[in-house]
PDB file of C-alpha atoms in Angstrom:
ATOM      1  CA  UNK A   1     107.541  91.869  88.276  1.00  0.00           C
ATOM      2  CA  UNK A   2     105.589  92.247  91.506  1.00  0.00           C
ATOM      3  CA  UNK A   3     107.140  92.113  94.963  1.00  0.00           C
ATOM      4  CA  UNK A   4     105.133  90.985  98.012  1.00  0.00           C
ATOM      5  CA  UNK A   5     106.168  92.328 101.407  1.00  0.00           C
ATOM      6  CA  UNK A   6     104.929  91.685 104.923  1.00  0.00           C
ATOM      7  CA  UNK A   7     105.201  94.101 107.858  1.00  0.00           C
ATOM      8  CA  UNK A   8     108.224  92.079 109.067  1.00  0.00           C
ATOM      9  CA  UNK A   9     110.143  92.919 105.880  1.00  0.00           C
ATOM     10  CA  UNK A  10     112.635  95.737 106.407  1.00  0.00           C
ATOM     11  CA  UNK A  11     111.543  97.295 103.077  1.00  0.00           C
ATOM     12  CA  UNK A  12     107.844  97.291 104.014  1.00  0.00           C
ATOM     13  CA  UNK A  13     106.550 100.838 103.530  1.00  0.00           C
ATOM     14  CA  UNK A  14     104.280 101.253 106.541  1.00  0.00           C
ATOM     15  CA  UNK A  15     103.501 104.937 105.922  1.00  0.00           C
ATOM     16  CA  UNK A  16     102.512 104.468 102.282  1.00  0.00           C
ATOM     17  CA  UNK A  17     100.350 101.419 103.086  1.00  0.00           C
ATOM     18  CA  UNK A  18      98.677 103.288 105.941  1.00  0.00           C
ATOM     19  CA  UNK A  19      97.947 106.258 103.681  1.00  0.00           C
ATOM     20  CA  UNK A  20      96.368 104.010 101.038  1.00  0.00           C
ATOM     21  CA  UNK A  21      94.385 102.208 103.750  1.00  0.00           C
ATOM     22  CA  UNK A  22      93.030 105.492 105.095  1.00  0.00           C
ATOM     23  CA  UNK A  23      92.043 106.577 101.574  1.00  0.00           C
ATOM     24  CA  UNK A  24      90.035 103.340 101.248  1.00  0.00           C
ATOM     25  CA  UNK A  25      88.874 102.891 104.840  1.00  0.00           C
ATOM     26  CA  UNK A  26      85.199 103.403 104.005  1.00  0.00           C
ATOM     27  CA  UNK A  27      85.426 100.616 101.426  1.00  0.00           C
ATOM     28  CA  UNK A  28      87.175  98.064 103.628  1.00  0.00           C
ATOM     29  CA  UNK A  29      85.268  98.989 106.770  1.00  0.00           C
ATOM     30  CA  UNK A  30      87.860  97.785 109.249  1.00  0.00           C
ATOM     31  CA  UNK A  31      89.586  99.141 112.342  1.00  0.00           C
ATOM     32  CA  UNK A  32      92.645 101.352 112.447  1.00  0.00           C
ATOM     33  CA  UNK A  33      95.511 100.426 110.164  1.00  0.00           C
ATOM     34  CA  UNK A  34      97.672  99.509 113.156  1.00  0.00           C
ATOM     35  CA  UNK A  35      94.996  97.074 114.391  1.00  0.00           C
ATOM     36  CA  UNK A  36      94.700  95.495 110.936  1.00  0.00           C
ATOM     37  CA  UNK A  37      98.478  95.001 110.787  1.00  0.00           C
ATOM     38  CA  UNK A  38      98.502  93.421 114.264  1.00  0.00           C
ATOM     39  CA  UNK A  39      95.624  90.968 113.816  1.00  0.00           C
ATOM     40  CA  UNK A  40      95.978  89.821 110.194  1.00  0.00           C
ATOM     41  CA  UNK A  41      98.352  88.168 107.754  1.00  0.00           C
ATOM     42  CA  UNK A  42      99.129  91.306 105.784  1.00  0.00           C
ATOM     43  CA  UNK A  43     100.844  91.673 102.387  1.00  0.00           C
ATOM     44  CA  UNK A  44     101.713  94.774 100.416  1.00  0.00           C
ATOM     45  CA  UNK A  45     102.439  94.514  96.697  1.00  0.00           C
ATOM     46  CA  UNK A  46     104.756  96.813  94.768  1.00  0.00           C
ATOM     47  CA  UNK A  47     106.015  97.029  91.216  1.00  0.00           C
ATOM     48  CA  UNK A  48     109.636  95.922  91.301  1.00  0.00           C
ATOM     49  CA  UNK A  49     111.258  98.393  88.876  1.00  0.00           C
ATOM     50  CA  UNK A  50     109.792 101.611  90.327  1.00  0.00           C
ATOM     51  CA  UNK A  51     108.717 100.498  93.835  1.00  0.00           C
ATOM     52  CA  UNK A  52     105.154 101.758  93.210  1.00  0.00           C
ATOM     53  CA  UNK A  53     102.632 100.434  95.725  1.00  0.00           C
ATOM     54  CA  UNK A  54      99.842  98.570  93.935  1.00  0.00           C
ATOM     55  CA  UNK A  55      97.799  97.630  96.966  1.00  0.00           C
ATOM     56  CA  UNK A  56      97.499  95.502 100.062  1.00  0.00           C
ATOM     57  CA  UNK A  57      95.760  92.221 100.845  1.00  0.00           C
ATOM     58  CA  UNK A  58      95.175  90.740 104.255  1.00  0.00           C
ATOM     59  CA  UNK A  59      93.786  87.499 105.643  1.00  0.00           C
ATOM     60  CA  UNK A  60      92.105  87.009 109.006  1.00  0.00           C
ATOM     61  CA  UNK A  61      90.032  84.507 110.972  1.00  0.00           C
ATOM     62  CA  UNK A  62      86.353  85.172 111.586  1.00  0.00           C
ATOM     63  CA  UNK A  63      83.273  83.167 112.536  1.00  0.00           C
ATOM     64  CA  UNK A  64      85.320  80.746 114.596  1.00  0.00           C
ATOM     65  CA  UNK A  65      87.925  79.425 112.222  1.00  0.00           C
ATOM     66  CA  UNK A  66      86.913  80.639 108.747  1.00  0.00           C
ATOM     67  CA  UNK A  67      89.589  82.549 106.840  1.00  0.00           C
ATOM     68  CA  UNK A  68      88.550  85.766 105.113  1.00  0.00           C
ATOM     69  CA  UNK A  69      90.410  88.001 102.695  1.00  0.00           C
ATOM     70  CA  UNK A  70      90.138  91.762 102.350  1.00  0.00           C
ATOM     71  CA  UNK A  71      92.062  94.204 100.178  1.00  0.00           C
ATOM     72  CA  UNK A  72      92.547  97.790  99.101  1.00  0.00           C
ATOM     73  CA  UNK A  73      94.432  99.131  96.116  1.00  0.00           C
ATOM     74  CA  UNK A  74      95.184 102.082  93.928  1.00  0.00           C
ATOM     75  CA  UNK A  75      92.798 102.728  91.071  1.00  0.00           C
ATOM     76  CA  UNK A  76      93.777 101.767  87.551  1.00  0.00           C
ATOM     77  CA  UNK A  77      95.623  98.563  88.373  1.00  0.00           C
ATOM     78  CA  UNK A  78      92.890  95.972  87.754  1.00  0.00           C
ATOM     79  CA  UNK A  79      95.111  93.381  86.034  1.00  0.00           C
ATOM     80  CA  UNK A  80      97.881  93.884  88.595  1.00  0.00           C
ATOM     81  CA  UNK A  81      95.337  93.550  91.418  1.00  0.00           C
ATOM     82  CA  UNK A  82      94.274  90.201  89.985  1.00  0.00           C
ATOM     83  CA  UNK A  83      97.885  89.094  89.853  1.00  0.00           C
ATOM     84  CA  UNK A  84      98.444  90.182  93.468  1.00  0.00           C
ATOM     85  CA  UNK A  85      95.335  88.402  94.738  1.00  0.00           C
ATOM     86  CA  UNK A  86      96.305  85.266  92.844  1.00  0.00           C
ATOM     87  CA  UNK A  87      99.820  85.411  94.329  1.00  0.00           C
ATOM     88  CA  UNK A  88      98.471  85.885  97.844  1.00  0.00           C
ATOM     89  CA  UNK A  89      96.037  82.965  97.422  1.00  0.00           C
ATOM     90  CA  UNK A  90      98.957  80.785  96.329  1.00  0.00           C
ATOM     91  CA  UNK A  91     100.712  81.596  99.618  1.00  0.00           C
ATOM     92  CA  UNK A  92      97.769  80.314 101.679  1.00  0.00           C
ATOM     93  CA  UNK A  93      97.300  76.738 102.844  1.00  0.00           C
ATOM     94  CA  UNK A  94      93.550  76.870 103.543  1.00  0.00           C
ATOM     95  CA  UNK A  95      91.278  74.963 101.182  1.00  0.00           C
ATOM     96  CA  UNK A  96      88.442  77.467 101.620  1.00  0.00           C
ATOM     97  CA  UNK A  97      88.715  81.259 101.827  1.00  0.00           C
ATOM     98  CA  UNK A  98      85.853  83.736 102.090  1.00  0.00           C
ATOM     99  CA  UNK A  99      85.464  87.336 100.959  1.00  0.00           C
ATOM    100  CA  UNK A 100      82.689  89.717 101.876  1.00  0.00           C
ATOM    101  CA  UNK A 101      82.059  92.690  99.615  1.00  0.00           C
ATOM    102  CA  UNK A 102      79.370  94.630  97.816  1.00  0.00           C
ATOM    103  CA  UNK A 103      81.749  96.547  95.540  1.00  0.00           C
ATOM    104  CA  UNK A 104      81.452  95.624  91.872  1.00  0.00           C
ATOM    105  CA  UNK A 105      85.137  95.922  91.000  1.00  0.00           C
ATOM    106  CA  UNK A 106      86.088  93.670  93.919  1.00  0.00           C
ATOM    107  CA  UNK A 107      83.397  91.166  92.941  1.00  0.00           C
ATOM    108  CA  UNK A 108      84.728  91.086  89.384  1.00  0.00           C
ATOM    109  CA  UNK A 109      88.232  90.299  90.700  1.00  0.00           C
ATOM    110  CA  UNK A 110      86.848  87.544  92.917  1.00  0.00           C
ATOM    111  CA  UNK A 111      84.913  85.922  90.069  1.00  0.00           C
ATOM    112  CA  UNK A 112      87.927  86.057  87.763  1.00  0.00           C
ATOM    113  CA  UNK A 113      89.965  84.111  90.325  1.00  0.00           C
ATOM    114  CA  UNK A 114      87.370  81.416  90.939  1.00  0.00           C
ATOM    115  CA  UNK A 115      85.375  82.715  93.901  1.00  0.00           C
ATOM    116  CA  UNK A 116      81.684  81.826  93.843  1.00  0.00           C
ATOM    117  CA  UNK A 117      78.810  83.754  95.397  1.00  0.00           C
ATOM    118  CA  UNK A 118      77.316  81.776  98.279  1.00  0.00           C
ATOM    119  CA  UNK A 119      75.004  84.407  99.807  1.00  0.00           C
ATOM    120  CA  UNK A 120      74.335  88.137  99.826  1.00  0.00           C
ATOM    121  CA  UNK A 121      77.751  89.870  99.535  1.00  0.00           C
ATOM    122  CA  UNK A 122      79.606  86.675 100.537  1.00  0.00           C
ATOM    123  CA  UNK A 123      81.969  84.787  98.224  1.00  0.00           C
ATOM    124  CA  UNK A 124      83.874  81.556  98.643  1.00  0.00           C
ATOM    125  CA  UNK A 125      87.097  80.280  97.116  1.00  0.00           C
ATOM    126  CA  UNK A 126      87.687  76.527  97.129  1.00  0.00           C
ATOM    127  CA  UNK A 127      91.103  75.250  96.240  1.00  0.00           C
ATOM    128  CA  UNK A 128      90.997  72.796  93.329  1.00  0.00           C
TER     129      UNK A 128
END
């Protein structure tokens, strides 16, 4: 079982999420972790029975009012990452969500969840 936590949750592990973010900062290409937490809808995902952090997913507005998703995760959890992204998408109300990436493993996850490539490094998810 996977547990989703937001920064408002008293069991949210800020330090562990920040460490994982910093390990992946070059891949996500965003600001400081504190800035990401402040300006996004942020979720961390852990494995329930051992409290192991799987990864983090966050949503933010860009280009006016378009919603984008970005994520970072531990290696070796591909199937769990898919499950986490699917869970986070289910929590969203937007009909269209965008993702921008050039990383093959991220692209594979996006395709498996129904995102479609719409331009160079840009993917779109349309709710069915």
